[in-house]
mmCIF file of C-alpha atoms in Angstrom:
data_model
loop_
_atom_site.group_PDB
_atom_site.id
_atom_site.type_symbol
_atom_site.label_atom_id
_atom_site.label_comp_id
_atom_site.label_asym_id
_atom_site.label_seq_id
_atom_site.Cartn_x
_atom_site.Cartn_y
_atom_site.Cartn_z
ATOM 1 C CA MET A 1 -18.465 -15.342 -0.895
ATOM 2 C CA ASP A 2 -19.909 -15.593 -4.424
ATOM 3 C CA LEU A 3 -17.090 -15.882 -6.980
ATOM 4 C CA THR A 4 -19.310 -15.752 -10.096
ATOM 5 C CA TYR A 5 -19.789 -12.587 -12.149
ATOM 6 C CA THR A 6 -23.207 -11.049 -12.663
ATOM 7 C CA PRO A 7 -24.266 -9.527 -16.017
ATOM 8 C CA GLU A 8 -23.843 -6.085 -14.409
ATOM 9 C CA GLU A 9 -20.287 -6.896 -13.384
ATOM 10 C CA GLU A 10 -19.416 -8.182 -16.830
ATOM 11 C CA ASP A 11 -20.862 -4.971 -18.290
ATOM 12 C CA PHE A 12 -18.656 -3.001 -15.894
ATOM 13 C CA ARG A 13 -15.632 -4.976 -17.106
ATOM 14 C CA ALA A 14 -16.472 -4.290 -20.749
ATOM 15 C CA ARG A 15 -16.919 -0.552 -20.159
ATOM 16 C CA LEU A 16 -13.651 -0.375 -18.228
ATOM 17 C CA ARG A 17 -11.775 -2.216 -20.990
ATOM 18 C CA GLY A 18 -13.187 0.200 -23.531
ATOM 19 C CA TRP A 19 -12.097 3.226 -21.526
ATOM 20 C CA LEU A 20 -8.605 1.812 -20.933
ATOM 21 C CA GLY A 21 -8.251 1.119 -24.625
ATOM 22 C CA THR A 22 -8.913 4.791 -25.319
ATOM 23 C CA ALA A 23 -7.041 6.356 -22.397
ATOM 24 C CA LEU A 24 -3.758 4.425 -22.267
ATOM 25 C CA PRO A 25 -2.398 5.163 -25.783
ATOM 26 C CA GLY A 26 -2.349 8.882 -24.973
ATOM 27 C CA LEU A 27 -0.188 8.577 -21.859
ATOM 28 C CA PRO A 28 3.322 10.076 -21.979
ATOM 29 C CA ALA A 29 6.408 7.964 -21.363
ATOM 30 C CA LYS A 30 6.886 6.944 -17.745
ATOM 31 C CA PRO A 31 9.628 8.931 -15.970
ATOM 32 C CA ALA A 32 12.781 7.259 -14.711
ATOM 33 C CA ALA A 33 12.517 5.426 -11.390
ATOM 34 C CA THR A 34 14.853 7.973 -9.780
ATOM 35 C CA ASP A 35 12.881 11.020 -10.981
ATOM 36 C CA TRP A 36 10.362 11.375 -8.159
ATOM 37 C CA PRO A 37 9.115 14.878 -9.087
ATOM 38 C CA GLY A 38 8.494 13.528 -12.584
ATOM 39 C CA ARG A 39 6.844 10.397 -11.203
ATOM 40 C CA ARG A 40 4.638 12.504 -8.958
ATOM 41 C CA ALA A 41 3.449 14.505 -11.970
ATOM 42 C CA TYR A 42 2.896 11.318 -13.983
ATOM 43 C CA ASP A 43 1.044 9.488 -11.190
ATOM 44 C CA THR A 44 -1.165 12.420 -10.229
ATOM 45 C CA ALA A 45 -2.071 13.056 -13.877
ATOM 46 C CA TRP A 46 -3.207 9.427 -14.181
ATOM 47 C CA GLN A 47 -5.156 9.755 -10.940
ATOM 48 C CA ARG A 48 -6.926 12.815 -12.366
ATOM 49 C CA MET A 49 -7.837 10.828 -15.479
ATOM 50 C CA LEU A 50 -9.344 8.125 -13.275
ATOM 51 C CA TYR A 51 -11.229 10.775 -11.324
ATOM 52 C CA ASP A 52 -12.660 12.440 -14.418
ATOM 53 C CA ALA A 53 -13.740 9.052 -15.788
ATOM 54 C CA GLY A 54 -15.459 8.023 -12.544
ATOM 55 C CA TYR A 55 -12.942 5.351 -11.514
ATOM 56 C CA ALA A 56 -11.159 7.148 -8.645
ATOM 57 C CA GLY A 57 -11.872 5.695 -5.219
ATOM 58 C CA LEU A 58 -13.978 3.092 -6.949
ATOM 59 C CA HIS A 59 -14.517 1.027 -3.795
ATOM 60 C CA TRP A 60 -14.663 3.952 -1.373
ATOM 61 C CA PRO A 61 -18.114 4.675 0.086
ATOM 62 C CA ARG A 62 -20.106 7.352 -1.686
ATOM 63 C CA ASP A 63 -20.203 9.583 1.389
ATOM 64 C CA ALA A 64 -16.384 9.637 1.229
ATOM 65 C CA GLY A 65 -16.391 10.705 -2.412
ATOM 66 C CA GLY A 66 -16.002 7.221 -3.868
ATOM 67 C CA GLN A 67 -18.163 5.261 -6.255
ATOM 68 C CA GLY A 68 -19.509 2.746 -3.744
ATOM 69 C CA ALA A 69 -18.551 -0.148 -6.035
ATOM 70 C CA THR A 70 -18.930 -3.743 -4.915
ATOM 71 C CA PRO A 71 -15.842 -5.727 -3.843
ATOM 72 C CA THR A 72 -16.097 -7.714 -7.074
ATOM 73 C CA GLN A 73 -16.110 -4.545 -9.186
ATOM 74 C CA HIS A 74 -13.046 -3.353 -7.304
ATOM 75 C CA LEU A 75 -11.229 -6.595 -8.065
ATOM 76 C CA ILE A 76 -12.315 -6.448 -11.723
ATOM 77 C CA PHE A 77 -10.853 -2.933 -11.866
ATOM 78 C CA LEU A 78 -7.527 -4.177 -10.484
ATOM 79 C CA GLU A 79 -7.450 -7.124 -12.878
ATOM 80 C CA GLU A 80 -8.243 -5.085 -15.971
ATOM 81 C CA THR A 81 -5.934 -2.147 -15.238
ATOM 82 C CA GLU A 82 -3.007 -4.469 -14.545
ATOM 83 C CA ARG A 83 -3.658 -6.613 -17.623
ATOM 84 C CA ALA A 84 -3.857 -3.469 -19.753
ATOM 85 C CA GLY A 85 -0.526 -2.220 -18.373
ATOM 86 C CA ALA A 86 -2.096 0.863 -16.780
ATOM 87 C CA PRO A 87 -0.083 2.847 -14.207
ATOM 88 C CA TYR A 88 -0.326 1.735 -10.593
ATOM 89 C CA VAL A 89 -1.003 4.221 -7.786
ATOM 90 C CA GLY A 90 2.706 5.114 -7.494
ATOM 91 C CA ALA A 91 3.253 8.289 -5.482
ATOM 92 C CA ASN A 92 -0.476 8.270 -4.599
ATOM 93 C CA PHE A 93 0.050 5.017 -2.666
ATOM 94 C CA VAL A 94 -0.180 6.290 0.920
ATOM 95 C CA GLY A 95 -3.053 8.687 0.280
ATOM 96 C CA LEU A 96 -5.212 6.289 -1.709
ATOM 97 C CA LEU A 97 -4.512 3.071 0.168
ATOM 98 C CA HIS A 98 -3.649 4.136 3.750
ATOM 99 C CA ALA A 99 -4.492 7.694 4.804
ATOM 100 C CA GLY A 100 -7.583 8.113 2.637
ATOM 101 C CA PRO A 101 -9.357 4.940 3.820
ATOM 102 C CA THR A 102 -8.389 5.772 7.430
ATOM 103 C CA LEU A 103 -9.847 9.267 7.103
ATOM 104 C CA ALA A 104 -12.977 7.813 5.505
ATOM 105 C CA ALA A 105 -13.386 5.423 8.449
ATOM 106 C CA GLU A 106 -12.243 7.613 11.355
ATOM 107 C CA GLY A 107 -12.245 11.270 10.263
ATOM 108 C CA THR A 108 -14.774 13.937 11.135
ATOM 109 C CA ALA A 109 -17.042 15.351 8.460
ATOM 110 C CA GLU A 110 -14.779 18.413 8.213
ATOM 111 C CA GLN A 111 -11.634 16.283 7.895
ATOM 112 C CA ARG A 112 -13.186 14.088 5.223
ATOM 113 C CA ALA A 113 -14.324 17.132 3.253
ATOM 114 C CA ARG A 114 -10.883 18.743 3.491
ATOM 115 C CA TRP A 115 -8.612 15.798 2.649
ATOM 116 C CA LEU A 116 -10.493 13.132 0.705
ATOM 117 C CA PRO A 117 -11.384 15.083 -2.489
ATOM 118 C CA PRO A 118 -7.757 16.206 -3.115
ATOM 119 C CA ILE A 119 -6.561 12.619 -2.614
ATOM 120 C CA LEU A 120 -9.083 11.298 -5.115
ATOM 121 C CA ARG A 121 -8.315 14.014 -7.674
ATOM 122 C CA GLY A 122 -4.557 13.521 -7.330
ATOM 123 C CA ASP A 123 -4.096 17.087 -6.129
ATOM 124 C CA GLU A 124 -2.257 16.129 -2.926
ATOM 125 C CA ILE A 125 0.257 13.407 -2.075
ATOM 126 C CA TRP A 126 0.602 11.819 1.365
ATOM 127 C CA CYS A 127 3.513 10.077 3.046
ATOM 128 C CA GLN A 128 3.598 7.785 6.078
ATOM 129 C CA GLY A 129 5.413 8.892 9.242
ATOM 130 C CA PHE A 130 5.155 5.817 11.453
ATOM 131 C CA SER A 131 8.539 4.062 11.833
ATOM 132 C CA GLU A 132 11.381 5.629 13.798
ATOM 133 C CA PRO A 133 15.096 4.773 14.062
ATOM 134 C CA ASP A 134 14.429 2.941 17.344
ATOM 135 C CA ALA A 135 10.799 1.947 16.694
ATOM 136 C CA GLY A 136 10.333 -0.043 13.505
ATOM 137 C CA SER A 137 8.532 -3.333 14.025
ATOM 138 C CA ASP A 138 7.993 -2.331 17.669
ATOM 139 C CA LEU A 139 5.958 0.623 16.466
ATOM 140 C CA ALA A 140 4.395 1.314 19.865
ATOM 141 C CA ALA A 141 7.867 2.237 21.170
ATOM 142 C CA LEU A 142 7.812 5.450 19.119
ATOM 143 C CA ARG A 143 9.218 8.526 20.865
ATOM 144 C CA THR A 144 8.298 11.458 18.608
ATOM 145 C CA ARG A 145 6.731 13.842 21.121
ATOM 146 C CA ALA A 146 3.706 16.114 20.700
ATOM 147 C CA VAL A 147 3.126 18.674 23.459
ATOM 148 C CA ARG A 148 -0.251 20.412 23.549
ATOM 149 C CA ASP A 149 -0.057 24.218 23.399
ATOM 150 C CA GLY A 150 -3.558 25.602 23.201
ATOM 151 C CA ASP A 151 -5.016 24.723 19.799
ATOM 152 C CA THR A 152 -1.776 23.250 18.458
ATOM 153 C CA TYR A 153 0.631 20.407 19.110
ATOM 154 C CA VAL A 154 4.351 21.156 19.159
ATOM 155 C CA VAL A 155 6.037 18.082 17.654
ATOM 156 C CA SER A 156 9.705 17.069 17.856
ATOM 157 C CA GLY A 157 11.364 13.807 16.867
ATOM 158 C CA ALA A 158 12.458 11.776 13.860
ATOM 159 C CA LYS A 159 10.877 9.327 11.448
ATOM 160 C CA ILE A 160 12.488 6.885 9.036
ATOM 161 C CA TRP A 161 11.355 4.906 5.975
ATOM 162 C CA THR A 162 8.849 7.685 5.344
ATOM 163 C CA SER A 163 7.348 6.675 2.011
ATOM 164 C CA HIS A 164 7.297 9.438 -0.665
ATOM 165 C CA ALA A 165 8.219 12.165 1.835
ATOM 166 C CA GLU A 166 10.236 14.205 -0.662
ATOM 167 C CA VAL A 167 7.207 14.784 -2.920
ATOM 168 C CA ALA A 168 4.432 14.703 -0.310
ATOM 169 C CA ASP A 169 2.076 17.476 0.772
ATOM 170 C CA TRP A 170 0.811 15.729 3.921
ATOM 171 C CA CYS A 171 2.036 13.098 6.344
ATOM 172 C CA GLU A 172 0.033 10.605 8.392
ATOM 173 C CA LEU A 173 2.055 11.030 11.563
ATOM 174 C CA LEU A 174 2.125 9.037 14.794
ATOM 175 C CA VAL A 175 3.177 10.961 17.893
ATOM 176 C CA ARG A 176 3.305 10.365 21.628
ATOM 177 C CA THR A 177 0.937 12.739 23.396
ATOM 178 C CA ASP A 178 1.161 11.125 26.853
ATOM 179 C CA PRO A 179 4.691 9.897 27.663
ATOM 180 C CA ALA A 180 3.563 8.624 31.082
ATOM 181 C CA ALA A 181 1.033 6.181 29.600
ATOM 182 C CA PRO A 182 1.814 2.548 28.692
ATOM 183 C CA LYS A 183 3.490 2.409 25.297
ATOM 184 C CA HIS A 184 0.383 1.313 23.365
ATOM 185 C CA SER A 185 -1.514 4.178 24.952
ATOM 186 C CA GLY A 186 -0.696 7.855 24.832
ATOM 187 C CA ILE A 187 -0.322 7.860 21.013
ATOM 188 C CA SER A 188 -2.184 10.144 18.600
ATOM 189 C CA TRP A 189 -2.623 10.144 14.791
ATOM 190 C CA LEU A 190 -2.032 13.555 13.182
ATOM 191 C CA ALA A 191 -2.168 14.950 9.654
ATOM 192 C CA MET A 192 0.954 17.080 9.262
ATOM 193 C CA PRO A 193 1.575 19.527 6.383
ATOM 194 C CA MET A 194 4.998 18.755 4.954
ATOM 195 C CA ASP A 195 5.741 22.430 4.301
ATOM 196 C CA ALA A 196 5.359 23.339 7.978
ATOM 197 C CA PRO A 197 8.338 25.151 9.552
ATOM 198 C CA GLY A 198 10.653 22.701 11.316
ATOM 199 C CA VAL A 199 10.162 19.773 8.879
ATOM 200 C CA THR A 200 13.404 18.519 7.273
ATOM 201 C CA VAL A 201 13.383 15.688 4.706
ATOM 202 C CA ARG A 202 16.513 13.666 3.919
ATOM 203 C CA PRO A 203 15.973 11.075 1.119
ATOM 204 C CA LEU A 204 17.276 7.523 1.589
ATOM 205 C CA ARG A 205 18.634 5.719 -1.463
ATOM 206 C CA THR A 206 17.554 2.079 -1.696
ATOM 207 C CA LEU A 207 19.385 -0.970 -3.019
ATOM 208 C CA ALA A 208 17.503 -0.481 -6.303
ATOM 209 C CA GLY A 209 18.907 3.042 -6.651
ATOM 210 C CA SER A 210 15.665 4.954 -6.090
ATOM 211 C CA ALA A 211 14.742 7.206 -3.170
ATOM 212 C CA GLU A 212 11.089 6.608 -2.382
ATOM 213 C CA PHE A 213 11.881 6.621 1.346
ATOM 214 C CA ALA A 214 13.287 9.367 3.518
ATOM 215 C CA GLU A 215 14.288 10.334 7.011
ATOM 216 C CA VAL A 216 12.113 13.136 8.363
ATOM 217 C CA PHE A 217 13.291 15.343 11.235
ATOM 218 C CA LEU A 218 10.766 17.387 13.211
ATOM 219 C CA ASP A 219 11.950 20.386 15.211
ATOM 220 C CA GLU A 220 9.082 21.962 17.172
ATOM 221 C CA VAL A 221 6.652 21.615 14.291
ATOM 222 C CA ARG A 222 3.294 23.162 15.108
ATOM 223 C CA ILE A 223 0.276 21.107 14.013
ATOM 224 C CA PRO A 224 -3.321 22.234 14.685
ATOM 225 C CA VAL A 225 -5.266 20.034 17.105
ATOM 226 C CA SER A 226 -7.995 19.969 14.442
ATOM 227 C CA HIS A 227 -5.612 17.802 12.379
ATOM 228 C CA ARG A 228 -5.813 14.974 14.895
ATOM 229 C CA VAL A 229 -7.792 11.966 13.627
ATOM 230 C CA GLY A 230 -9.575 10.252 16.489
ATOM 231 C CA ALA A 231 -9.398 11.212 20.135
ATOM 232 C CA GLU A 232 -6.191 12.279 21.837
ATOM 233 C CA ASN A 233 -4.246 9.221 23.023
ATOM 234 C CA ASP A 234 -6.474 6.925 20.900
ATOM 235 C CA GLY A 235 -3.966 6.851 18.050
ATOM 236 C CA TRP A 236 -2.991 3.202 18.457
ATOM 237 C CA ARG A 237 -6.536 2.099 17.641
ATOM 238 C CA VAL A 238 -6.633 4.449 14.630
ATOM 239 C CA THR A 239 -3.233 3.114 13.575
ATOM 240 C CA MET A 240 -4.581 -0.435 13.591
ATOM 241 C CA VAL A 241 -7.228 0.762 11.129
ATOM 242 C CA THR A 242 -4.479 2.200 8.901
ATOM 243 C CA LEU A 243 -2.373 -0.953 9.121
ATOM 244 C CA SER A 244 -5.379 -3.164 8.363
ATOM 245 C CA PHE A 245 -5.712 -1.358 5.044
ATOM 246 C CA GLU A 246 -1.961 -1.525 4.445
ATOM 247 C CA ARG A 247 -1.844 -5.275 5.041
ATOM 248 C CA GLY A 248 -5.336 -6.240 3.947
ATOM 249 C CA THR A 249 -6.054 -4.531 0.627
ATOM 250 C CA ALA A 250 -3.127 -2.309 -0.358
ATOM 251 C CA PHE A 251 -1.232 -5.142 -2.109
ATOM 252 C CA VAL A 252 -4.092 -6.620 -4.116
ATOM 253 C CA GLY A 253 -3.065 -5.028 -7.407
ATOM 254 C CA GLU A 254 0.392 -6.494 -6.996
ATOM 255 C CA VAL A 255 -0.996 -10.033 -6.884
ATOM 256 C CA VAL A 256 -2.336 -9.530 -10.407
ATOM 257 C CA ALA A 257 1.061 -8.154 -11.464
ATOM 258 C CA CYS A 258 2.858 -11.188 -10.002
ATOM 259 C CA ARG A 259 0.545 -13.546 -11.868
ATOM 260 C CA ARG A 260 1.389 -11.695 -15.087
ATOM 261 C CA VAL A 261 5.134 -11.984 -14.348
ATOM 262 C CA LEU A 262 4.696 -15.699 -13.640
ATOM 263 C CA GLY A 263 3.110 -16.222 -17.060
ATOM 264 C CA ALA A 264 5.955 -14.325 -18.705
ATOM 265 C CA LEU A 265 8.465 -16.486 -16.819
ATOM 266 C CA ALA A 266 6.855 -19.666 -18.120
ATOM 267 C CA ARG A 267 7.060 -18.335 -21.681
ATOM 268 C CA ALA A 268 10.699 -17.344 -21.167
ATOM 269 C CA ALA A 269 11.520 -20.830 -19.832
ATOM 270 C CA ARG A 270 9.979 -22.422 -22.926
ATOM 271 C CA ALA A 271 11.939 -20.073 -25.192
ATOM 272 C CA ASN A 272 15.371 -20.604 -23.629
ATOM 273 C CA GLY A 273 15.149 -24.335 -22.979
ATOM 274 C CA ARG A 274 14.765 -24.177 -19.194
ATOM 275 C CA TRP A 275 11.271 -25.684 -19.480
ATOM 276 C CA ASP A 276 12.859 -29.129 -19.853
ATOM 277 C CA ASP A 277 13.911 -28.947 -16.191
ATOM 278 C CA ALA A 278 11.209 -30.853 -14.278
ATOM 279 C CA VAL A 279 12.231 -29.269 -10.964
ATOM 280 C CA LEU A 280 11.781 -25.789 -12.414
ATOM 281 C CA ARG A 281 8.392 -26.722 -13.887
ATOM 282 C CA ARG A 282 7.239 -27.934 -10.470
ATOM 283 C CA ARG A 283 8.480 -24.686 -8.932
ATOM 284 C CA LEU A 284 6.535 -22.623 -11.453
ATOM 285 C CA GLY A 285 3.470 -24.777 -10.866
ATOM 286 C CA ARG A 286 3.719 -24.323 -7.119
ATOM 287 C CA LEU A 287 3.988 -20.542 -7.579
ATOM 288 C CA HIS A 288 0.962 -20.597 -9.872
ATOM 289 C CA ALA A 289 -1.035 -22.361 -7.142
ATOM 290 C CA GLN A 290 0.195 -19.926 -4.479
ATOM 291 C CA PHE A 291 -0.809 -16.823 -6.411
ATOM 292 C CA ALA A 292 -4.150 -18.335 -7.383
ATOM 293 C CA ALA A 293 -4.781 -19.003 -3.687
ATOM 294 C CA LEU A 294 -3.652 -15.487 -2.773
ATOM 295 C CA TRP A 295 -6.106 -14.043 -5.275
ATOM 296 C CA ARG A 296 -8.935 -16.032 -3.682
ATOM 297 C CA LEU A 297 -7.762 -14.865 -0.256
ATOM 298 C CA THR A 298 -7.820 -11.313 -1.608
ATOM 299 C CA GLN A 299 -11.430 -11.789 -2.689
ATOM 300 C CA TRP A 300 -12.236 -13.112 0.770
ATOM 301 C CA ASN A 301 -10.529 -10.206 2.560
ATOM 302 C CA VAL A 302 -12.151 -7.548 0.384
ATOM 303 C CA SER A 303 -15.582 -9.149 0.829
ATOM 304 C CA GLU A 304 -15.026 -9.381 4.587
ATOM 305 C CA ALA A 305 -13.992 -5.724 4.706
ATOM 306 C CA GLN A 306 -17.146 -4.722 2.852
ATOM 307 C CA GLN A 307 -19.336 -6.654 5.283
ATOM 308 C CA GLY A 308 -17.415 -5.230 8.245
ATOM 309 C CA GLY A 309 -17.959 -1.593 7.374
ATOM 310 C CA GLY A 310 -15.055 -1.188 4.986
ATOM 311 C CA VAL A 311 -12.169 -2.017 7.347
ATOM 312 C CA PRO A 312 -10.172 -5.221 6.638
ATOM 313 C CA GLY A 313 -9.820 -7.755 9.428
ATOM 314 C CA ALA A 314 -6.867 -9.688 10.814
ATOM 315 C CA GLY A 315 -6.996 -11.936 7.744
ATOM 316 C CA GLY A 316 -4.966 -9.240 6.025
ATOM 317 C CA SER A 317 -1.969 -10.417 8.037
ATOM 318 C CA VAL A 318 -2.387 -13.936 6.620
ATOM 319 C CA PHE A 319 -2.316 -12.457 3.138
ATOM 320 C CA LYS A 320 0.634 -10.158 3.800
ATOM 321 C CA LEU A 321 2.671 -12.935 5.408
ATOM 322 C CA ARG A 322 2.214 -15.399 2.553
ATOM 323 C CA TYR A 323 2.389 -12.800 -0.228
ATOM 324 C CA SER A 324 5.719 -11.391 1.002
ATOM 325 C CA HIS A 325 7.398 -14.787 0.787
ATOM 326 C CA ALA A 326 5.681 -15.792 -2.462
ATOM 327 C CA ARG A 327 6.898 -12.604 -4.127
ATOM 328 C CA GLN A 328 10.469 -13.323 -3.072
ATOM 329 C CA GLU A 329 10.159 -16.892 -4.359
ATOM 330 C CA LEU A 330 8.820 -15.559 -7.669
ATOM 331 C CA TYR A 331 11.824 -13.342 -8.317
ATOM 332 C CA ASP A 332 14.265 -15.977 -7.090
ATOM 333 C CA THR A 333 12.721 -18.223 -9.731
ATOM 334 C CA ALA A 334 13.000 -15.437 -12.299
ATOM 335 C CA ALA A 335 16.744 -15.337 -11.635
ATOM 336 C CA GLU A 336 16.907 -19.093 -12.212
ATOM 337 C CA VAL A 337 14.976 -18.864 -15.488
ATOM 338 C CA LEU A 338 16.913 -15.878 -16.829
ATOM 339 C CA GLY A 339 20.347 -17.013 -15.702
ATOM 340 C CA ALA A 340 23.018 -14.356 -16.264
ATOM 341 C CA GLY A 341 20.350 -12.121 -17.789
ATOM 342 C CA ALA A 342 18.940 -11.660 -14.310
ATOM 343 C CA LEU A 343 22.005 -9.570 -13.474
ATOM 344 C CA ASP A 344 21.415 -7.115 -16.328
ATOM 345 C CA ALA A 345 20.591 -3.798 -14.667
ATOM 346 C CA ASP A 346 18.429 -2.834 -17.642
ATOM 347 C CA HIS A 347 16.162 -5.867 -17.338
ATOM 348 C CA GLU A 348 12.637 -4.845 -16.341
ATOM 349 C CA TRP A 349 12.519 -7.339 -13.467
ATOM 350 C CA VAL A 350 15.778 -6.417 -11.751
ATOM 351 C CA ALA A 351 14.299 -3.546 -9.726
ATOM 352 C CA ASP A 352 11.313 -5.717 -8.792
ATOM 353 C CA ARG A 353 13.629 -8.484 -7.625
ATOM 354 C CA LEU A 354 15.600 -6.088 -5.440
ATOM 355 C CA SER A 355 12.369 -4.565 -4.137
ATOM 356 C CA SER A 356 11.002 -8.010 -3.259
ATOM 357 C CA LEU A 357 13.736 -8.391 -0.645
ATOM 358 C CA SER A 358 12.053 -5.702 1.458
ATOM 359 C CA TYR A 359 8.578 -7.216 1.491
ATOM 360 C CA THR A 360 9.156 -9.406 4.548
ATOM 361 C CA ILE A 361 10.039 -6.199 6.436
ATOM 362 C CA ALA A 362 7.769 -3.493 4.976
ATOM 363 C CA ALA A 363 4.252 -3.007 6.410
ATOM 364 C CA GLY A 364 5.162 -5.127 9.436
ATOM 365 C CA THR A 365 7.797 -7.849 9.454
ATOM 366 C CA SER A 366 6.876 -11.483 8.895
ATOM 367 C CA GLN A 367 7.534 -12.114 12.588
ATOM 368 C CA ILE A 368 4.973 -9.439 13.517
ATOM 369 C CA GLN A 369 2.438 -10.947 11.089
ATOM 370 C CA GLN A 370 3.005 -14.397 12.599
ATOM 371 C CA ASN A 371 2.266 -12.998 16.060
ATOM 372 C CA ILE A 372 -0.946 -11.372 14.812
ATOM 373 C CA VAL A 373 -2.117 -14.584 13.158
ATOM 374 C CA ALA A 374 -1.242 -16.633 16.254
ATOM 375 C CA GLU A 375 -2.898 -14.314 18.766
ATOM 376 C CA ARG A 376 -5.838 -12.747 16.934
ATOM 377 C CA ILE A 377 -6.891 -15.580 14.620
ATOM 378 C CA LEU A 378 -5.722 -18.789 16.319
ATOM 379 C CA GLY A 379 -6.250 -17.508 19.860
ATOM 380 C CA LEU A 380 -2.834 -18.626 21.083
ATOM 381 C CA PRO A 381 -1.353 -17.004 24.200
ATOM 382 C CA LYS A 382 1.023 -14.099 23.779
ATOM 383 C CA GLY A 383 4.702 -15.005 23.705
ATOM 384 C CA ARG A 384 6.870 -13.978 26.615
#
């Protein structure tokens, strides 16, 4: 892994900075965190601006509609957009970082042509229908049933923690197509239109007061067989591709954001006198080292994904495991630096602190990540 920047990469950085300097001042005010229709409009408008400027799907392969950028260019893009305060993917999260890369890696030519361009343009939003009330971390225990009826599947069941379901057009949906098979077999990955008859969405309000998750109930929803990605009953393998993106590269922009917050915390500690506390200074220093190491690990994982055909490896679980805990430590430290101000609901970091509590659960619990690291990287025997 070469960590130096070539003249071409520095030129890319300069051009990106110039474009951001022109584009960002014209953006409207960001909608309230609870206004998901407004946030959808805001996020998709930004995605269209990226598309028109040639920055959408920067690291996607060209045959998937992307720009075919190098891993280093991708990381430069994340650094510069975060430092400039540009919008993150927001409601486009699942489509751009999960479903889109999975379709690029596993979809047919027809599926890629149908779904990838609207994702890149910001025309369509995706949600993730994986977890169920009785199948969260034990995802392979899912029970949502899909019965083949000619050229369609008839799907019934329930999903929970379905990200952005209330504003989504499509859902990456896991279903059981062979109930007699072992639980890791007999699963298929489907693209479900959210406006199909029989789909009911019930938003879930989080601790932070927003509703970016929902319960989704499916009552004999008919989904064309042509919407299946991968072979029937091969959905677990396809799902591992999706989860490798979710754990391996989907959080990289947030590492840059955490490093920015850490710098702001150090400045706040100097301003309010907390910097005199040697224990706090050591804590901030340790966090600085952790996020610097996570950024290097990010570079490693992205480079490895590029060399491996675009799909991240099991190293993504190492990143996700450490990042989840480091993020929680960061906002615990923020509460220490800010004191009573950390309880002010209007403070910009309060929602992030509350959100950080979920990171050791979302995208696979820390216990699941530990098992993956132990078994797939260290070669240890499976636990009983």
